[in-house]
Coordinates of C-alpha atoms in Angstrom, one line a residue:
Chain A
X22 CA 4.7 -28.2 -1.3
X23 CA 6.8 -26.2 1.0
X24 CA 8.2 -23.8 -1.5
X25 CA 4.6 -23.0 -2.6
X26 CA 3.8 -22.1 1.0
X27 CA 6.7 -19.7 1.0
X28 CA 5.7 -18.2 -2.4
X29 CA 2.2 -17.6 -1.2
X30 CA 3.4 -16.0 1.9
X31 CA 5.5 -13.7 -0.2
X32 CA 2.7 -12.8 -2.6
X33 CA 0.3 -12.1 0.2
X34 CA 2.6 -10.3 2.6
X35 CA 3.8 -7.9 -0.1
X36 CA 0.2 -6.7 -0.7
X37 CA -1.0 -7.1 2.9
X38 CA 0.5 -3.9 4.3
X39 CA -0.7 -1.7 1.5
X40 CA -3.6 -1.2 -0.8
X41 CA -3.0 -3.3 -3.9
X42 CA -3.6 -0.3 -6.1
X43 CA -2.4 3.3 -5.3
X44 CA -3.1 6.6 -6.9
X45 CA -2.8 7.1 -10.7
X46 CA 0.8 7.3 -11.7
X47 CA 2.2 6.0 -8.4
X48 CA 5.2 3.7 -8.2
X49 CA 5.3 1.3 -5.2
X50 CA 8.5 -0.3 -3.9
X51 CA 7.9 -3.0 -1.3
X52 CA 10.0 -5.6 0.4
X53 CA 9.3 -8.5 2.8
X54 CA 12.1 -10.0 4.7
X55 CA 11.9 -13.1 6.9
X56 CA 14.6 -15.2 8.5
X57 CA 14.3 -17.7 5.7
X58 CA 13.4 -15.5 2.7
X59 CA 13.2 -12.1 1.1
X60 CA 11.0 -10.5 -1.5
X61 CA 11.2 -7.4 -3.6
X62 CA 8.2 -5.9 -5.5
X63 CA 8.0 -3.0 -7.9
X64 CA 4.5 -1.9 -8.9
X65 CA 2.9 0.9 -11.0
X66 CA -0.7 2.1 -10.7
X67 CA -1.8 2.8 -14.2
X68 CA -5.0 4.3 -12.8
X69 CA -6.5 4.4 -9.3
X70 CA -8.3 1.1 -10.2
X71 CA -5.6 -0.9 -11.9
X72 CA -1.9 -1.7 -11.2
X73 CA 0.8 -4.0 -12.6
X74 CA 3.9 -5.2 -10.8
X75 CA 6.9 -7.5 -10.8
X76 CA 8.0 -9.7 -7.8
X77 CA 11.3 -11.3 -7.3
X78 CA 11.7 -13.7 -4.4
X79 CA 14.5 -15.7 -3.0
X80 CA 14.5 -18.3 -0.3
X81 CA 16.9 -20.6 1.4
X82 CA 15.5 -23.9 2.7
X83 CA 17.7 -26.4 4.3
X84 CA 20.7 -25.1 2.4
X85 CA 18.9 -25.2 -0.9
X86 CA 18.4 -21.8 -2.7
X87 CA 15.2 -21.2 -4.7
X88 CA 13.9 -18.2 -6.5
X89 CA 10.6 -17.1 -8.0
X90 CA 9.8 -14.3 -10.5
X91 CA 6.3 -13.3 -11.3
X92 CA 4.4 -10.6 -13.2
X93 CA 1.0 -9.7 -11.8
X94 CA -1.9 -7.3 -12.1
X95 CA -4.4 -6.0 -9.5
X96 CA -7.9 -4.5 -10.0
X97 CA -9.9 -2.5 -7.6
X98 CA -13.4 -3.9 -8.0
X99 CA -15.1 -1.6 -5.5
X100 CA -14.2 1.2 -3.1
X101 CA -16.3 2.7 -0.4
X102 CA -15.1 6.2 0.5
X103 CA -16.6 7.6 3.7
X104 CA -15.6 10.6 5.7
X105 CA -13.9 8.5 8.4
X106 CA -13.2 5.2 6.7
X107 CA -12.4 3.4 3.5
X108 CA -13.3 -0.1 2.2
X109 CA -12.0 -1.9 -0.8
X110 CA -12.4 -5.1 -2.8
X111 CA -9.6 -6.2 -5.1
X112 CA -8.9 -9.1 -7.5
X113 CA -5.5 -10.0 -8.7
X114 CA -3.9 -12.5 -11.1
X115 CA -0.4 -13.3 -12.5
X116 CA 2.1 -15.8 -13.6
X117 CA 5.8 -16.5 -13.3
X118 CA 8.6 -18.9 -13.1
X119 CA 10.0 -20.9 -10.2
X120 CA 13.6 -22.0 -10.2
X121 CA 15.7 -24.3 -8.1
X122 CA 19.0 -26.1 -8.6
X123 CA 17.3 -28.9 -10.5
X124 CA 14.4 -27.5 -12.6
X125 CA 12.3 -24.6 -13.7
X126 CA 8.4 -24.6 -13.7
X127 CA 5.7 -22.2 -14.7
X128 CA 2.9 -21.2 -12.2
X129 CA -0.1 -18.9 -12.1
X130 CA -2.2 -17.4 -9.3
X131 CA -5.5 -15.6 -8.6
X132 CA -6.5 -13.6 -5.5
X133 CA -9.4 -11.9 -3.9
X134 CA -8.8 -9.3 -1.2
X135 CA -10.9 -7.0 0.9
X136 CA -10.0 -4.4 3.5
X137 CA -11.6 -1.8 5.7
X138 CA -9.8 0.9 7.7
X139 CA -10.3 4.0 9.6
X140 CA -7.6 6.0 11.4
X141 CA -8.1 3.8 14.4
X142 CA -9.0 0.3 13.1
X143 CA -7.6 -1.8 10.3
X144 CA -8.9 -5.1 9.0
X145 CA -8.2 -7.1 5.8
X146 CA -8.9 -10.6 4.4
X147 CA -7.4 -12.4 1.5
X148 CA -7.9 -15.6 -0.4
X149 CA -5.5 -17.0 -3.0
X150 CA -5.6 -19.9 -5.4
X151 CA -2.3 -21.1 -6.8
X152 CA -1.8 -23.4 -9.7
X153 CA 1.5 -25.0 -10.8
X154 CA 1.6 -27.3 -13.8
X155 CA -1.5 -29.5 -14.1
X156 CA -0.9 -31.6 -11.0
X157 CA -1.1 -29.3 -7.9
X158 CA -3.5 -26.6 -6.8
X159 CA -3.3 -24.7 -3.5
X160 CA -5.6 -22.5 -1.4
X161 CA -4.3 -19.8 0.9
X162 CA -6.2 -17.6 3.4
X163 CA -5.0 -14.6 5.5
X164 CA -6.8 -12.2 7.8
X165 CA -5.3 -9.1 9.5
X166 CA -6.6 -6.9 12.2
X167 CA -5.0 -3.9 14.0
X168 CA -5.5 -0.7 15.8
X169 CA -3.7 2.7 16.2
X170 CA -2.9 3.6 19.8
X171 CA -3.2 7.2 18.8
X172 CA -4.4 9.1 15.7
X173 CA -1.5 10.7 13.9
X174 CA -1.5 13.4 11.3
X175 CA 0.1 13.5 7.9
X176 CA 3.4 15.0 9.1
X177 CA 3.7 12.8 12.2
X178 CA 4.7 9.2 12.6
X179 CA 1.7 6.9 12.6
X180 CA 1.9 3.7 14.7
X181 CA -0.2 0.5 14.3
X182 CA -0.3 -2.7 16.2
X183 CA -1.3 -5.6 13.9
X184 CA -2.1 -9.3 14.2
X185 CA -1.9 -11.5 11.2
X186 CA -3.2 -15.1 10.8
X187 CA -2.6 -17.2 7.7
X188 CA -3.3 -20.7 6.6
X189 CA -2.3 -22.9 3.6
X190 CA -4.6 -25.7 2.6
X191 CA -5.3 -27.7 5.8
X192 CA -2.3 -26.7 7.8
X193 CA -2.6 -25.0 11.2
X194 CA -3.0 -21.2 11.2
X195 CA 0.2 -19.3 11.7
X196 CA 0.0 -16.1 13.8
X197 CA 2.3 -13.1 13.6
X198 CA 2.2 -9.9 15.5
X199 CA 3.6 -6.7 14.0
X200 CA 4.3 -3.1 14.7
X201 CA 3.8 -0.8 11.7
X202 CA 5.3 2.8 11.5
X203 CA 4.1 5.2 8.8
X204 CA 5.7 8.5 7.9
X205 CA 4.3 10.3 4.8
X206 CA 5.1 8.1 1.8
X207 CA 7.2 5.4 3.7
X208 CA 6.2 2.5 5.9
X209 CA 8.0 -0.2 7.9
X210 CA 6.7 -3.2 9.7
X211 CA 8.5 -5.3 12.2
X212 CA 7.0 -8.6 13.3
X213 CA 7.5 -11.8 15.3
X214 CA 5.8 -15.1 14.5
X215 CA 4.4 -17.2 17.3
X216 CA 6.5 -20.3 17.1
X217 CA 9.6 -18.5 16.1
X218 CA 11.0 -16.2 13.3
X219 CA 10.9 -12.5 12.5
X220 CA 9.5 -10.4 9.7
X221 CA 10.6 -7.0 8.4
X222 CA 8.6 -5.2 5.7
X223 CA 9.1 -1.8 4.1
X224 CA 7.3 0.1 1.5
X225 CA 7.7 3.5 -0.3
X226 CA 5.3 5.2 -2.7
X227 CA 6.8 7.7 -5.1
Chain B
X14 CA 21.1 41.5 4.2
X15 CA 18.1 40.9 6.5
X16 CA 16.0 43.5 4.6
X17 CA 16.5 41.6 1.3
X18 CA 15.1 38.4 2.8
X19 CA 12.2 40.4 4.3
X20 CA 11.5 42.0 1.0
X21 CA 11.6 38.6 -0.8
X22 CA 9.3 37.1 1.8
X23 CA 6.9 40.0 1.6
X24 CA 6.9 39.7 -2.2
X25 CA 6.2 36.0 -2.2
X26 CA 3.3 36.4 0.3
X27 CA 1.8 39.2 -1.8
X28 CA 1.7 36.9 -4.8
X29 CA -0.2 34.1 -2.9
X30 CA -3.8 33.8 -4.2
X31 CA -6.9 32.6 -2.5
X32 CA -7.2 29.4 -0.5
X33 CA -9.9 26.7 -0.7
X34 CA -10.6 24.0 1.8
X35 CA -12.0 20.7 0.5
X36 CA -13.4 17.8 2.6
X37 CA -12.1 14.4 1.3
X38 CA -13.9 11.2 1.7
X39 CA -11.8 8.1 2.2
X40 CA -8.6 9.8 3.2
X41 CA -7.6 7.7 6.2
X42 CA -3.8 7.2 5.9
X43 CA -0.6 8.9 5.0
X44 CA -0.4 7.1 1.7
X45 CA -3.9 8.5 0.8
X46 CA -2.7 12.0 1.8
X47 CA 0.4 11.7 -0.2
X48 CA -1.4 10.7 -3.4
X49 CA -3.9 13.6 -2.9
X50 CA -1.1 16.1 -2.3
X51 CA 0.8 14.9 -5.3
X52 CA -2.2 15.1 -7.6
X53 CA -3.2 18.6 -6.6
X54 CA 0.4 19.9 -6.7
X55 CA 0.7 18.7 -10.3
X56 CA -1.5 21.6 -11.3
X57 CA 0.2 24.8 -12.4
X58 CA -2.5 26.9 -10.6
X59 CA -1.6 25.5 -7.2
X60 CA 1.0 27.1 -5.1
X61 CA 0.7 24.9 -2.0
X62 CA -1.3 22.0 -0.5
X63 CA -1.8 21.5 3.2
X64 CA -3.3 18.1 4.2
X65 CA -5.1 17.8 7.5
X66 CA -5.4 14.0 7.9
X67 CA -7.2 14.2 11.3
X68 CA -9.7 16.8 10.0
X69 CA -10.1 14.9 6.6
X70 CA -9.6 18.2 4.8
X71 CA -7.1 19.6 2.2
X72 CA -6.3 23.3 2.0
X73 CA -5.3 24.4 -1.4
X74 CA -3.5 27.7 -1.8
X75 CA -3.6 29.1 -5.4
X76 CA -1.3 31.3 -7.3
X77 CA -2.3 34.9 -7.5
X78 CA -5.4 35.2 -9.8
X79 CA -5.7 31.5 -10.5
X80 CA -8.1 28.8 -9.4
X81 CA -9.2 25.3 -10.2
X82 CA -13.0 24.6 -10.6
X83 CA -14.7 22.2 -8.2
X84 CA -15.3 19.8 -11.0
X85 CA -11.6 19.6 -11.8
X86 CA -10.7 19.2 -8.1
X87 CA -13.2 16.3 -7.9
X88 CA -11.6 14.7 -11.0
X89 CA -8.1 15.1 -9.5
X90 CA -9.2 13.5 -6.2
X91 CA -11.0 10.7 -8.2
X92 CA -7.7 10.0 -10.0
X93 CA -6.1 9.6 -6.6
X94 CA -8.9 7.2 -5.6
X95 CA -11.0 9.5 -3.3
X96 CA -14.1 11.7 -3.3
X97 CA -14.3 15.4 -2.8
X98 CA -17.1 16.9 -0.7
X99 CA -17.7 20.6 -1.1

């Protein structure tokens, strides 16, 4: 059960600080790093509505190393482009392999994600359904909200303050506060979880 | 030496064509701006692109005697995921 929670955290966090689909022909390199795990994602936007990507995750739990490799796709269902804001609805699905010292299992997931942002306000929500073998299924929810203390231009550093809440199944919600810094095609996020633990994310589009 | 640089600068400026300013819907972040800049710069007719994220506009500088139609600009911006407003 616990490794699934970590996997879901990885899958969601890698997409949470960026749109799941970028511009046509864009490559996206993303990484999420926590005190107990790390994740690397490489994605390619085939069009501005469809992207594919590969995740590799590694975690260390109570001295036991585990890894997860997954191939996934994201589709932009709907985008609202306004002069001062943008809203999106995405769906995603994928499958992969989980490995630990004892065994190797296949797993699949599906996700629904929505976001809305202006240059001052940012919000997103995500729901995921995770299936491993025929015995266990899991639900995962995450919401994010943030604001920019100032409006930055393209060739300036843009700063965001973000709060993130997430829940797996019936477990208590976990809250993380983050600072996000943007500069042109690169982004970093540094966060602290209430209850202990850090998070460091980065992303580059090229 | 200085006069050579001045001459080169003057020559490059003299070859710059007309400029066009386009309002872009949905351009709210640096990643958006980067995608739009990259798409427009991929065209041979374009000499330079200046993104104004705060003003939600893109200024396109064309090479001398060249230009892209509004329909083509709209298509390029659509490929980047955004909407042009002329």
